[in-house]
Short mmCIF file of C-alpha atoms in Angstrom, two decimals:
data_model
loop_
_atom_site.label_atom_id
_atom_site.label_comp_id
_atom_site.label_asym_id
_atom_site.label_seq_id
_atom_site.Cartn_x
_atom_site.Cartn_y
_atom_site.Cartn_z
CA MET A 354 26.80 133.51 38.74
CA ALA A 355 26.84 130.82 41.68
CA ALA A 356 29.74 132.27 43.01
CA GLU A 357 28.85 135.73 43.35
CA ASN A 358 24.92 134.29 44.27
CA ASN A 359 26.97 132.86 47.12
CA TYR A 360 28.94 135.85 47.94
CA VAL A 361 32.23 133.90 47.59
CA SER A 362 35.43 134.02 44.79
CA GLN A 363 35.22 131.26 42.01
CA ALA A 364 38.25 130.00 43.37
CA ALA A 365 36.51 129.80 46.46
CA LEU A 366 33.52 127.85 45.81
CA SER A 367 35.28 125.48 43.14
CA LYS A 368 37.58 125.01 46.35
CA MET A 369 34.42 124.14 48.49
CA ILE A 370 32.48 121.83 45.31
CA GLN A 371 36.46 119.69 45.25
CA ARG A 372 36.27 119.06 49.19
CA LEU A 373 32.35 118.00 49.10
CA GLU A 374 33.60 115.45 46.67
CA GLU A 375 36.35 113.84 48.34
CA GLY A 376 34.97 113.97 50.86
CA ILE A 377 31.99 111.76 50.31
CA GLY A 378 34.41 110.04 47.41
CA ILE A 379 31.85 110.66 44.14
CA ARG A 380 32.31 113.28 41.56
CA LEU A 381 29.64 115.40 41.13
CA PHE A 382 30.24 117.69 38.63
CA ASN A 383 31.38 117.19 35.12
CA ARG A 384 33.94 119.62 33.89
CA ASN A 385 34.82 120.46 30.59
CA SER A 386 35.18 123.51 28.18
CA ARG A 387 32.02 124.05 28.14
CA GLY A 388 31.92 124.64 31.30
CA ILE A 389 30.13 122.44 34.02
CA SER A 390 27.15 120.00 34.61
CA LEU A 391 26.28 117.80 37.16
CA THR A 392 27.31 113.84 36.97
CA PRO A 393 23.86 111.33 37.30
CA GLU A 394 25.59 111.03 41.24
CA GLY A 395 25.26 114.29 41.18
CA ARG A 396 21.68 115.10 40.24
CA LEU A 397 20.63 112.71 42.78
CA PHE A 398 22.84 113.95 45.19
CA TYR A 399 21.06 117.31 44.71
CA ASP A 400 17.21 116.03 44.56
CA ARG A 401 18.10 113.97 47.84
CA ILE A 402 19.24 117.35 49.95
CA VAL A 403 17.17 120.26 48.11
CA VAL A 404 14.72 120.10 50.49
CA PRO A 405 16.35 119.26 54.10
CA PHE A 406 18.88 121.57 53.45
CA ASP A 407 16.10 124.29 52.82
CA SER A 408 14.52 123.11 56.08
CA LEU A 409 17.88 123.23 57.60
CA CYS A 410 18.30 126.92 56.69
CA GLU A 411 14.88 127.95 57.75
CA ALA A 412 15.56 126.60 61.19
CA ILE A 413 18.88 128.95 61.43
CA GLU A 414 17.14 131.69 60.32
CA GLU A 415 14.24 130.26 63.44
CA VAL A 416 16.52 130.11 65.32
CA ARG A 417 18.32 133.92 65.12
CA ASP A 418 15.27 135.37 65.21
CA LEU A 419 14.19 133.95 68.47
CA LYS A 420 16.79 134.68 69.87
CA GLU A 421 17.23 138.42 68.90
CA GLY A 422 14.23 138.07 70.28
CA ASN A 423 11.77 138.75 67.33
CA ARG A 424 9.70 135.81 67.53
CA SER A 425 7.61 134.96 70.45
CA VAL A 426 7.10 130.55 70.71
CA LEU A 427 3.92 128.61 71.58
CA LYS A 428 4.50 125.11 72.13
CA ILE A 429 1.21 122.96 71.23
CA GLY A 430 0.58 119.50 71.78
CA MET A 431 -1.44 117.30 69.69
CA PRO A 432 -3.14 114.04 70.17
CA SER A 433 -1.80 111.31 67.96
CA THR A 434 -4.84 110.97 65.75
CA VAL A 435 -5.18 114.30 65.28
CA ASN A 436 -4.90 113.64 61.70
CA ILE A 437 -7.26 110.63 61.19
CA ASN A 438 -10.35 111.46 63.27
CA GLU A 439 -12.91 113.24 61.20
CA GLU A 440 -14.13 115.33 63.79
CA TYR A 441 -11.60 117.60 64.54
CA SER A 442 -8.78 116.73 61.49
CA ASN A 443 -9.61 120.32 60.91
CA LEU A 444 -7.35 121.86 63.59
CA SER A 445 -3.88 120.73 61.83
CA ASP A 446 -5.10 123.06 59.27
CA ILE A 447 -6.99 126.04 61.48
CA ILE A 448 -3.50 126.17 63.81
CA ALA A 449 -1.17 126.30 60.00
CA GLU A 450 -3.63 129.35 59.06
CA TYR A 451 -2.29 131.37 62.33
CA ASN A 452 0.78 130.01 61.79
CA ARG A 453 0.83 131.89 58.67
CA GLN A 454 -1.04 134.83 59.67
CA HIS A 455 1.40 135.15 62.64
CA PRO A 456 4.47 135.46 61.50
CA GLU A 457 6.12 136.91 64.82
CA VAL A 458 5.01 133.64 66.92
CA TYR A 459 7.21 130.24 66.50
CA VAL A 460 4.63 128.01 67.16
CA ASP A 461 6.09 124.65 67.77
CA VAL A 462 3.85 121.57 67.29
CA ASN A 463 4.50 118.27 68.76
CA ILE A 464 2.39 114.92 68.31
CA PHE A 465 2.10 112.63 71.69
CA GLU A 466 0.03 109.66 72.97
CA ALA A 467 -2.81 111.41 74.39
CA GLY A 468 -2.28 109.99 78.11
CA ASN A 469 1.22 112.30 77.91
CA LEU A 470 -0.96 115.71 77.20
CA TYR A 471 -2.66 116.48 80.21
CA ARG A 472 1.26 115.65 82.26
CA LEU A 473 3.34 117.85 79.73
CA VAL A 474 0.51 121.21 79.96
CA ASN A 475 0.72 120.49 84.12
CA LEU A 476 4.23 120.38 84.11
CA GLY A 477 4.59 123.10 81.44
CA ASN A 478 6.56 121.72 78.79
CA VAL A 479 3.87 122.77 76.50
CA ASP A 480 1.46 125.90 76.52
CA VAL A 481 -1.74 124.15 74.81
CA VAL A 482 -2.91 121.03 74.58
CA PHE A 483 -6.11 119.52 72.68
CA LEU A 484 -7.09 116.13 74.70
CA GLN A 485 -10.25 115.20 75.48
CA ASP A 486 -12.67 115.89 78.69
CA PHE A 487 -12.52 112.88 80.43
CA MET A 488 -8.32 112.96 80.98
CA ILE A 489 -8.71 116.01 82.63
CA HIS A 490 -9.19 115.05 85.94
CA GLY A 491 -10.88 118.50 87.12
CA SER A 492 -7.74 120.49 88.16
CA ASN A 493 -8.01 123.96 89.01
CA LYS A 494 -4.67 124.64 87.98
CA LEU A 495 -5.62 124.19 83.98
CA THR A 496 -8.40 126.25 81.86
CA ALA A 497 -9.92 124.06 79.73
CA VAL A 498 -12.50 124.97 76.38
CA PRO A 499 -14.61 122.62 75.29
CA ILE A 500 -14.32 123.39 71.44
CA ALA A 501 -15.95 120.19 69.27
CA GLU A 502 -18.53 117.09 70.18
CA LEU A 503 -16.46 114.23 69.94
CA SER A 504 -18.68 110.38 69.32
CA THR A 505 -16.99 106.50 69.90
CA CYS A 506 -17.05 103.89 67.96
CA ILE A 507 -16.23 100.27 68.57
CA ALA A 508 -13.01 99.00 66.48
CA VAL A 509 -12.81 95.37 65.44
CA GLY A 510 -10.70 93.67 62.82
CA LYS A 511 -12.63 92.39 59.78
CA HIS A 512 -13.07 88.58 60.73
CA ASN A 513 -13.67 89.58 64.07
CA ALA A 514 -16.16 86.28 65.71
CA ALA A 515 -18.29 89.13 67.43
CA ILE A 516 -19.11 90.43 63.69
CA ILE A 517 -22.89 89.41 62.96
CA GLY A 518 -23.69 90.32 59.45
CA ASP A 519 -23.71 94.23 59.73
CA SER A 520 -23.85 94.35 63.12
CA LEU A 521 -21.96 93.74 66.39
CA ASN A 522 -22.75 91.72 69.29
CA LYS A 523 -22.41 93.28 72.31
CA GLN A 524 -22.59 90.33 74.92
CA LEU A 525 -20.22 88.24 72.30
CA LEU A 526 -17.40 91.33 72.21
CA GLU A 527 -17.31 92.12 75.82
CA GLN A 528 -15.95 88.41 76.49
CA GLN A 529 -12.94 89.43 74.08
CA THR A 530 -9.77 91.67 75.22
CA LEU A 531 -10.28 95.54 75.39
CA TYR A 532 -7.30 97.22 74.04
CA SER A 533 -6.46 100.34 74.96
CA LEU A 534 -3.92 103.33 75.26
CA PRO A 535 -2.12 104.25 78.65
CA MET A 536 -4.84 107.42 79.47
CA GLY A 537 -2.91 108.99 82.42
CA VAL A 538 -6.35 109.15 84.24
CA ASN A 539 -7.84 108.01 87.33
CA LYS A 540 -10.93 104.87 87.78
CA SER A 541 -13.54 107.24 88.45
CA ASP A 542 -13.14 108.81 84.91
CA MET A 543 -12.28 105.73 83.25
CA ASP A 544 -15.56 104.42 85.14
CA GLN A 545 -17.42 108.12 83.79
CA TYR A 546 -16.41 107.51 80.21
CA MET A 547 -17.47 103.87 79.97
CA SER A 548 -21.13 104.91 81.33
CA ARG A 549 -20.58 107.12 78.33
CA VAL A 550 -20.83 104.29 75.89
CA ARG A 551 -22.35 101.49 77.71
CA ALA A 552 -19.63 98.96 78.21
CA ARG A 553 -18.81 96.49 80.48
CA LEU A 554 -15.16 95.60 81.24
CA ASN A 555 -14.14 91.90 80.63
CA LYS A 556 -9.91 91.47 80.26
CA THR A 557 -8.51 94.08 79.71
CA LYS A 558 -4.60 94.83 78.36
CA GLU A 559 -2.64 98.54 77.63
CA VAL A 560 -0.81 98.84 74.68
CA PRO A 561 1.69 101.54 74.51
CA ASN A 562 0.45 103.51 71.09
CA PHE A 563 -2.03 103.99 68.64
CA GLU A 564 -0.34 102.05 65.89
CA THR A 565 -0.26 99.38 68.42
CA LEU A 566 -3.94 99.81 69.60
CA MET A 567 -4.56 99.57 65.66
CA TYR A 568 -2.63 96.19 65.18
CA SER A 569 -3.77 94.55 67.61
CA VAL A 570 -7.58 95.21 66.84
CA GLU A 571 -6.41 94.38 63.41
CA HIS A 572 -4.89 91.04 64.03
CA ASN A 573 -6.50 89.45 66.68
CA ASP A 574 -10.44 89.30 68.59
CA GLY A 575 -10.31 91.92 70.61
CA TYR A 576 -11.84 95.82 70.01
CA ALA A 577 -11.26 99.30 70.91
CA TYR A 578 -12.76 102.29 71.65
CA VAL A 579 -11.70 105.24 68.84
CA GLY A 580 -12.86 108.22 67.76
CA LYS A 581 -14.64 108.55 64.47
CA ILE A 582 -11.19 107.61 63.07
CA ARG A 583 -10.86 107.71 58.84
CA THR A 584 -10.13 103.66 57.98
CA SER A 585 -8.11 103.96 55.03
CA GLY A 586 -5.05 102.89 56.30
CA PHE A 587 -6.16 99.99 57.97
CA HIS A 588 -7.06 97.57 55.41
CA ASN A 589 -8.34 94.72 58.45
CA LEU A 590 -10.45 97.25 60.29
CA ARG A 591 -13.76 98.01 60.74
CA LEU A 592 -15.83 100.61 62.82
CA PHE A 593 -18.90 100.20 64.74
CA PRO A 594 -20.50 103.95 66.17
CA VAL A 595 -21.78 103.89 69.44
CA ASN A 596 -25.25 105.11 70.92
CA ASN A 597 -25.60 105.80 67.09
CA GLY A 598 -23.08 108.01 66.40
CA GLU A 599 -24.60 110.76 69.13
CA PRO A 600 -21.76 112.42 70.40
CA THR A 601 -20.14 111.14 73.78
CA HIS A 602 -17.87 114.01 75.10
CA HIS A 603 -15.69 116.47 73.96
CA LEU A 604 -12.12 117.30 72.69
CA CYS A 605 -11.23 120.15 74.45
CA MET A 606 -8.09 123.28 74.98
CA VAL A 607 -6.53 123.06 77.62
CA TRP A 608 -3.93 125.57 79.25
CA LYS A 609 -2.67 125.87 82.98
CA SER A 610 -4.57 128.63 84.14
CA ASP A 611 -1.85 131.37 85.61
CA ASN A 612 -0.27 131.46 82.79
CA ASP A 613 -0.74 135.25 80.95
CA SER A 614 1.33 134.79 78.40
CA GLU A 615 -0.23 137.81 75.45
CA THR A 616 0.96 134.35 73.11
CA VAL A 617 -1.30 132.02 74.65
CA LYS A 618 -4.37 134.24 75.30
CA ARG A 619 -3.82 135.37 71.38
CA PHE A 620 -4.39 131.98 69.69
CA THR A 621 -6.58 130.46 72.53
CA ARG A 622 -8.89 133.58 71.20
CA TYR A 623 -8.34 132.47 67.92
CA ILE A 624 -8.90 128.55 68.41
CA CYS A 625 -12.34 130.13 70.10
CA LYS A 626 -13.39 132.17 67.66
CA GLN A 627 -12.77 129.50 64.49
CA HIS A 628 -14.74 126.60 66.29
CA ASN A 629 -18.03 129.52 67.79
CA VAL A 630 -17.54 128.59 71.25
CA SER A 631 -16.53 131.55 73.67
CA LEU A 632 -14.12 131.56 76.38
#
């Protein structure tokens, strides 16, 4: 039956299995007069490879479709906090639903640190990105549509000396180090954002990625400005809303203004419709 399902002869299938066992040095099957069955090692091997093997087969089919011109490609850049920021984590679900509704499009989603998104879309390495409004620089080469309001929180370790009861002493806090990510924005853009959150800077330290940012804040007397993130994965972290939790900026969908691809147009219209905004 297995040979028939794979369109090979029984002898050819037996030879392939034998070569696999010889190649990895493990007996995968028990063979006797009653038939063939997996050894414990064979069962473990199967359990470990079945999912990546299916993914490999799916990838091969997708690549073939692309080569034959049956599917278009849509490259999307997402910020590294997309799945933990409460205010726009549903964006992943919306994109997944778009992917299901449009099987003719290969939706290639990649996660980047926010500071890289502006550069990537400008260079044309991705078609559409999602990033915060103060990182867009007002470029006339890009179209940016605000799709959601975002708020800002101050993230500190739960033992931070600036925590007084259930509140945060900003005077004590501003004496500490502000940890930040490489934003790729000029000073005036950053100053504009900092004025929105009513922040005064003293010492600053740039770290390479969001994981390092959270680790630095959790384990040092220092702080960071972040979105309204879920703290379940950060056991030593506390968040204090800025401006009583009122919105401070926007999440924008951004693409090159001269990109007239029908694939990009259809996707951007879909995202706008889901967020009740107009192009």
